[in-house]
Coordinates of C-alpha atoms in Angstrom, one line a residue:
X14 CA 0.0 0.0 0.0
X15 CA 1.5 3.3 -1.0
X16 CA 1.8 6.4 1.2
X17 CA -0.2 8.3 -1.5
X18 CA -3.2 5.9 -1.1
X19 CA -3.1 6.5 2.7
X20 CA -3.0 10.2 2.3
X21 CA -6.0 10.1 -0.1
X22 CA -8.0 8.0 2.4
X23 CA -7.8 10.2 5.5
X24 CA -5.7 12.8 7.2
X25 CA -5.4 13.1 11.0
X26 CA -5.0 16.6 12.3
X27 CA -4.8 15.7 16.0
X28 CA -3.0 14.1 17.7
X29 CA -0.1 14.6 15.3
X30 CA 2.0 11.5 14.6
X31 CA 4.4 11.1 17.5
X32 CA 2.8 13.8 19.6
X33 CA 3.0 13.5 23.4
X34 CA -0.3 14.0 25.2
X35 CA -0.8 14.6 28.9
X36 CA -1.7 11.7 31.2
X37 CA -5.3 10.8 30.1
X38 CA -7.5 7.7 29.7
X39 CA -9.2 9.0 26.6
X40 CA -8.2 11.4 23.8
X41 CA -10.0 13.1 21.0
X42 CA -8.9 12.5 17.4
X43 CA -9.9 14.7 14.5
X44 CA -9.3 14.4 10.8
X45 CA -10.8 14.5 7.3
X46 CA -11.4 12.4 4.2
X47 CA -11.9 13.8 0.7
X48 CA -15.0 15.9 0.4
X49 CA -18.0 13.9 -0.7
X50 CA -16.8 10.7 1.2
X51 CA -19.7 10.7 3.7
X52 CA -19.6 7.0 4.6
X53 CA -18.5 6.3 8.1
X54 CA -14.8 5.5 8.8
X55 CA -13.7 3.0 11.4
X56 CA -11.5 4.2 14.3
X57 CA -10.3 1.7 16.9
X58 CA -12.9 -0.7 15.6
X59 CA -15.8 1.7 15.9
X60 CA -17.7 3.5 13.1
X61 CA -17.4 7.2 13.1
X62 CA -19.7 9.4 11.0
X63 CA -18.2 11.8 8.5
X64 CA -19.5 15.4 8.2
X65 CA -20.5 16.7 4.7
X66 CA -17.1 18.5 4.5
X67 CA -15.3 15.3 5.0
X68 CA -14.4 16.1 8.6
X69 CA -14.7 13.7 11.4
X70 CA -14.1 13.6 15.2
X71 CA -14.1 10.9 17.8
X72 CA -12.9 10.0 21.3
X73 CA -10.6 7.0 21.7
X74 CA -9.4 5.0 24.7
X75 CA -5.6 5.4 25.3
X76 CA -3.0 4.0 27.7
X77 CA 0.1 5.5 29.2
X78 CA 3.1 5.2 26.8
X79 CA 2.9 4.4 23.1
X80 CA -0.6 4.2 21.5
X81 CA -1.3 2.9 18.0
X82 CA -4.8 3.5 16.7
X83 CA -6.0 1.7 13.6
X84 CA -8.0 3.9 11.2
X85 CA -9.9 2.5 8.2
X86 CA -11.3 4.8 5.6
X87 CA -12.4 4.2 2.0
X88 CA -11.1 0.6 2.2
X89 CA -7.6 1.8 3.3
X90 CA -6.3 0.8 6.8
X91 CA -3.5 2.8 8.5
X92 CA -2.0 2.9 11.9
X93 CA -1.5 6.2 13.8
X94 CA 1.0 6.3 16.7
X95 CA 1.2 8.9 19.4
X96 CA 2.3 8.9 23.1
X97 CA 0.6 9.5 26.4
X98 CA 2.7 10.7 29.3
X99 CA 3.1 8.3 32.2
X100 CA 1.9 9.4 35.6
X101 CA 4.8 10.7 37.7
X102 CA 6.0 8.5 40.5
X103 CA 4.7 9.9 43.7
X104 CA 7.4 11.1 46.1
X105 CA 7.6 9.2 49.3
X106 CA 6.5 11.2 52.3
X107 CA 9.2 11.0 55.0
X108 CA 7.8 13.3 57.6
X109 CA 4.5 14.6 59.0
X110 CA 5.4 18.1 57.9
X111 CA 5.7 17.1 54.3
X112 CA 2.2 15.6 54.5
X113 CA 0.5 18.8 55.5
X114 CA 2.3 21.4 53.4
X115 CA -0.2 22.6 50.7
X116 CA 0.9 23.7 47.2
X117 CA 1.5 27.4 47.0
X118 CA -1.5 29.2 45.4
X119 CA -1.2 30.5 41.8
X120 CA -1.0 34.3 41.9
X121 CA -2.4 36.2 38.9
X122 CA -1.0 39.6 38.5
X123 CA -1.9 42.5 36.2
X124 CA 0.0 43.5 33.1
X125 CA 2.8 45.5 34.6
X126 CA 2.8 48.4 32.1
X127 CA -0.9 49.2 32.9
X128 CA -2.0 52.0 35.2
X129 CA -4.2 51.1 38.1
X130 CA -6.6 53.8 37.2
X131 CA -9.5 52.4 35.1
X132 CA -10.5 54.1 31.9
X133 CA -14.1 55.2 32.0
X134 CA -16.7 53.9 29.6
X135 CA -16.9 56.2 26.6
X136 CA -20.6 57.0 27.1
X137 CA -21.6 60.3 25.5
X138 CA -18.9 60.1 22.9
X139 CA -19.5 59.6 19.2
X140 CA -18.1 56.5 17.5
X141 CA -15.4 58.6 15.8
X142 CA -14.1 59.6 19.2
X143 CA -13.8 56.0 20.4
X144 CA -10.9 53.7 19.7
X145 CA -11.2 49.9 19.9
X146 CA -8.2 47.6 19.7
X147 CA -9.0 44.2 18.1
X148 CA -6.5 41.4 18.8
X149 CA -6.6 38.4 16.4
X150 CA -5.3 35.7 18.8
X151 CA -2.2 33.6 18.2
X152 CA -0.2 34.1 15.0
X153 CA 3.2 33.1 13.4
X154 CA 4.7 30.2 15.2
X155 CA 1.9 30.2 17.7
X156 CA -0.8 28.5 15.6
X157 CA -3.5 27.9 18.2
X158 CA -6.0 25.1 17.8
X159 CA -6.3 22.8 14.7
X160 CA -9.4 21.9 12.8
X161 CA -10.1 18.5 11.4
X162 CA -8.7 19.6 8.0
X163 CA -5.6 20.9 9.7
X164 CA -6.6 24.6 9.5
X165 CA -5.0 26.8 12.1
X166 CA -6.9 28.8 14.6
X167 CA -4.5 31.8 14.1
X168 CA -6.0 32.2 10.5
X169 CA -9.6 31.8 11.6
X170 CA -9.0 34.4 14.3
X171 CA -7.5 36.9 11.8
X172 CA -10.5 36.4 9.4
X173 CA -13.0 37.0 12.2
X174 CA -11.0 39.9 13.6
X175 CA -11.0 41.6 10.1
X176 CA -14.8 41.1 9.9
X177 CA -15.2 42.7 13.4
X178 CA -13.0 45.6 12.3
X179 CA -15.1 46.2 9.2
X180 CA -18.3 46.1 11.3
X181 CA -17.0 48.6 13.8
X182 CA -15.7 50.9 11.1
X183 CA -19.1 50.8 9.4
X184 CA -20.5 52.2 12.7
X185 CA -17.9 54.9 12.7
X186 CA -15.4 53.6 15.3
X187 CA -11.7 54.0 15.1
X188 CA -10.1 50.5 15.1
X189 CA -6.6 49.4 15.7
X190 CA -5.3 45.8 15.1
X191 CA -2.6 44.1 17.1
X192 CA -1.7 42.2 14.0
X193 CA -2.8 42.4 10.4
X194 CA -0.7 39.5 9.1
X195 CA 0.6 36.1 10.2
X196 CA 3.2 37.2 12.8
X197 CA 4.3 36.0 16.2
X198 CA 3.5 38.4 19.1
X199 CA 4.5 38.1 22.7
X200 CA 1.4 37.2 24.6
X201 CA 1.7 39.8 27.4
X202 CA 2.7 42.5 25.0
X203 CA -0.5 42.3 22.8
X204 CA -2.5 44.8 25.0
X205 CA 0.3 47.3 25.1
X206 CA -1.0 48.9 21.9
X207 CA -4.3 49.7 23.7
X208 CA -2.4 51.3 26.6
X209 CA 0.0 53.3 24.4
X210 CA -2.7 54.6 22.1
X211 CA -5.1 55.3 25.0
X212 CA -7.8 53.1 23.5
X213 CA -11.2 52.8 25.1
X214 CA -11.4 49.0 24.9
X215 CA -9.4 45.8 24.0
X216 CA -11.1 42.8 22.5
X217 CA -9.2 39.5 21.7
X218 CA -10.6 37.2 19.1
X219 CA -10.3 33.4 19.4
X220 CA -11.8 30.0 18.5
X221 CA -11.8 27.2 21.0
X222 CA -10.7 23.6 21.4
X223 CA -11.7 21.1 24.2
X224 CA -9.4 19.5 26.7
X225 CA -7.5 16.5 25.2
X226 CA -9.8 14.0 26.9
X227 CA -13.1 15.5 25.8
X228 CA -15.2 14.6 22.8
X229 CA -14.5 17.2 20.0
X230 CA -17.4 15.9 18.0
X231 CA -20.0 17.1 20.5
X232 CA -18.5 20.3 22.2
X233 CA -19.5 23.7 20.7
X234 CA -20.4 26.9 22.5
X235 CA -19.5 30.6 22.5
X236 CA -18.3 32.6 25.6
X237 CA -16.8 36.0 26.4
X238 CA -14.2 36.2 29.2
X239 CA -13.0 39.1 31.4
X240 CA -10.9 39.5 34.4
X241 CA -12.2 42.5 36.3
X242 CA -15.3 44.7 36.7
X243 CA -14.5 47.1 33.8
X244 CA -13.8 44.1 31.5
X245 CA -17.0 42.4 32.7
X246 CA -19.2 45.4 31.7
X247 CA -17.7 45.1 28.2
X248 CA -18.0 41.3 28.2
X249 CA -21.7 41.4 29.3
X250 CA -22.6 43.8 26.4
X251 CA -20.8 41.8 23.7
X252 CA -22.0 38.4 25.1
X253 CA -25.7 39.5 25.1
X254 CA -25.6 40.4 21.4
X255 CA -23.5 37.4 20.4
X256 CA -25.8 35.0 22.3
X257 CA -28.8 36.5 20.5
X258 CA -27.1 36.1 17.1
X259 CA -26.2 32.5 17.8
X260 CA -29.6 31.6 19.2
X261 CA -30.7 28.3 17.5
X262 CA -27.1 27.7 16.3
X263 CA -24.9 26.9 19.2
X264 CA -25.2 27.5 23.0
X265 CA -23.7 30.6 24.7
X266 CA -22.0 30.3 28.0
X267 CA -22.4 34.0 28.4
X268 CA -20.0 36.3 30.1
X269 CA -17.5 34.5 32.3
X270 CA -14.5 35.2 34.5
X271 CA -11.0 34.1 33.4
X272 CA -7.4 34.9 34.1
X273 CA -6.2 35.2 30.5
X274 CA -3.0 37.2 30.2
X275 CA -4.5 39.7 27.7
X276 CA -7.4 40.5 29.9
X277 CA -5.5 41.2 33.2
X278 CA -5.7 45.0 32.5
X279 CA -6.9 47.3 35.3
X280 CA -6.7 50.3 33.0
X281 CA -8.3 49.3 29.6
X282 CA -11.7 47.4 29.6
X283 CA -10.7 44.1 28.1
X284 CA -12.3 40.8 27.1
X285 CA -11.6 37.7 25.1
X286 CA -14.2 36.1 22.8
X287 CA -14.3 32.4 22.0
X288 CA -16.7 32.3 19.0
X289 CA -17.0 28.6 18.4
X290 CA -15.0 25.3 18.5
X291 CA -12.6 24.8 15.6
X292 CA -12.2 21.1 16.5
X293 CA -15.8 20.2 15.7
X294 CA -16.6 19.2 12.1
X295 CA -19.7 21.4 12.2
X296 CA -17.7 24.2 14.0
X297 CA -14.9 24.1 11.4
X298 CA -17.4 24.5 8.6
X299 CA -19.3 27.3 10.4
X300 CA -16.2 29.3 11.3
X301 CA -15.0 29.5 7.7
X302 CA -18.4 30.6 6.4
X303 CA -18.1 34.2 5.2
X304 CA -21.8 35.1 5.8
X305 CA -21.8 33.7 9.3
X306 CA -18.5 35.5 10.1
X307 CA -20.0 38.8 9.0
X308 CA -23.2 38.2 10.9
X309 CA -21.3 37.5 14.2
X310 CA -18.9 40.4 13.6
X311 CA -21.9 42.7 13.3
X312 CA -23.3 41.3 16.6
X313 CA -19.9 42.0 18.4
X314 CA -19.8 45.5 17.0
X315 CA -23.3 46.2 18.1
X316 CA -22.5 44.9 21.6
X317 CA -19.5 47.3 21.8
X318 CA -21.9 50.1 20.7
X319 CA -24.3 49.1 23.4
X320 CA -21.5 49.3 26.0
X321 CA -20.7 52.8 24.7
X322 CA -24.3 53.8 25.1
X323 CA -24.8 54.3 21.3
X324 CA -28.3 53.5 20.2
X325 CA -29.1 51.8 16.9

């Protein structure tokens, strides 16, 4: 059997061949067969349905160490090998003191170049007086999540961010982008543009992926995350419009708290949007739909306008 015939039968985007996963008992696998091949494929002896785009996703049982999963598609059988880390050997407790010492708590700190004085909501200003920084998450060597067809989150983020920029500019807002091309940015430096340019808000654009041991085929929702009160007010407004736009499509988790590096900003109201799950076959197709992207961008722009007190 030639390597060409294997490639034509199916591709596996995750886990990559030889990839090392954390210690889990199950792991999701995603991949794709040629478009139009809608018959089920067989993964680890179980039939897995194929989405109309050719994408598929499933959850497989794994063990510590080397795992070889058999995949059968279009009459071609291939073996896919990856690794699962072994559980660390527990350190022997030699004293009563060692048994009661708790792990130190994780301390989340603000971005050190930000002022502690929060910027007020730009209520009463016209859109032309308001500057919004849009941050297309990831980029360059930081690819983010992978879709079943092997499409990078960094590209999906830039596409959606450009749509949000256009929607905001159509309402008259000034918009700055942390990146306009595929480039690597230091994570904690991304909000600096908002601080330096005295922007009114910072919004980071992302698409999600589940934990390694969750079923990528069934997980899809949107959510908007913030770190502090000023960010939460922005998050609430965007989340309300986004949830309404997605009603009947995918669930919304609403406005949530998170310690994402780009939102730990006591000066500039900041939030991070997870629009959908790139790892789901249906999510992948939806995310790269131009009309849907525009529709959701308009919802985000309208949510920002609501936060600014600008009526339709």
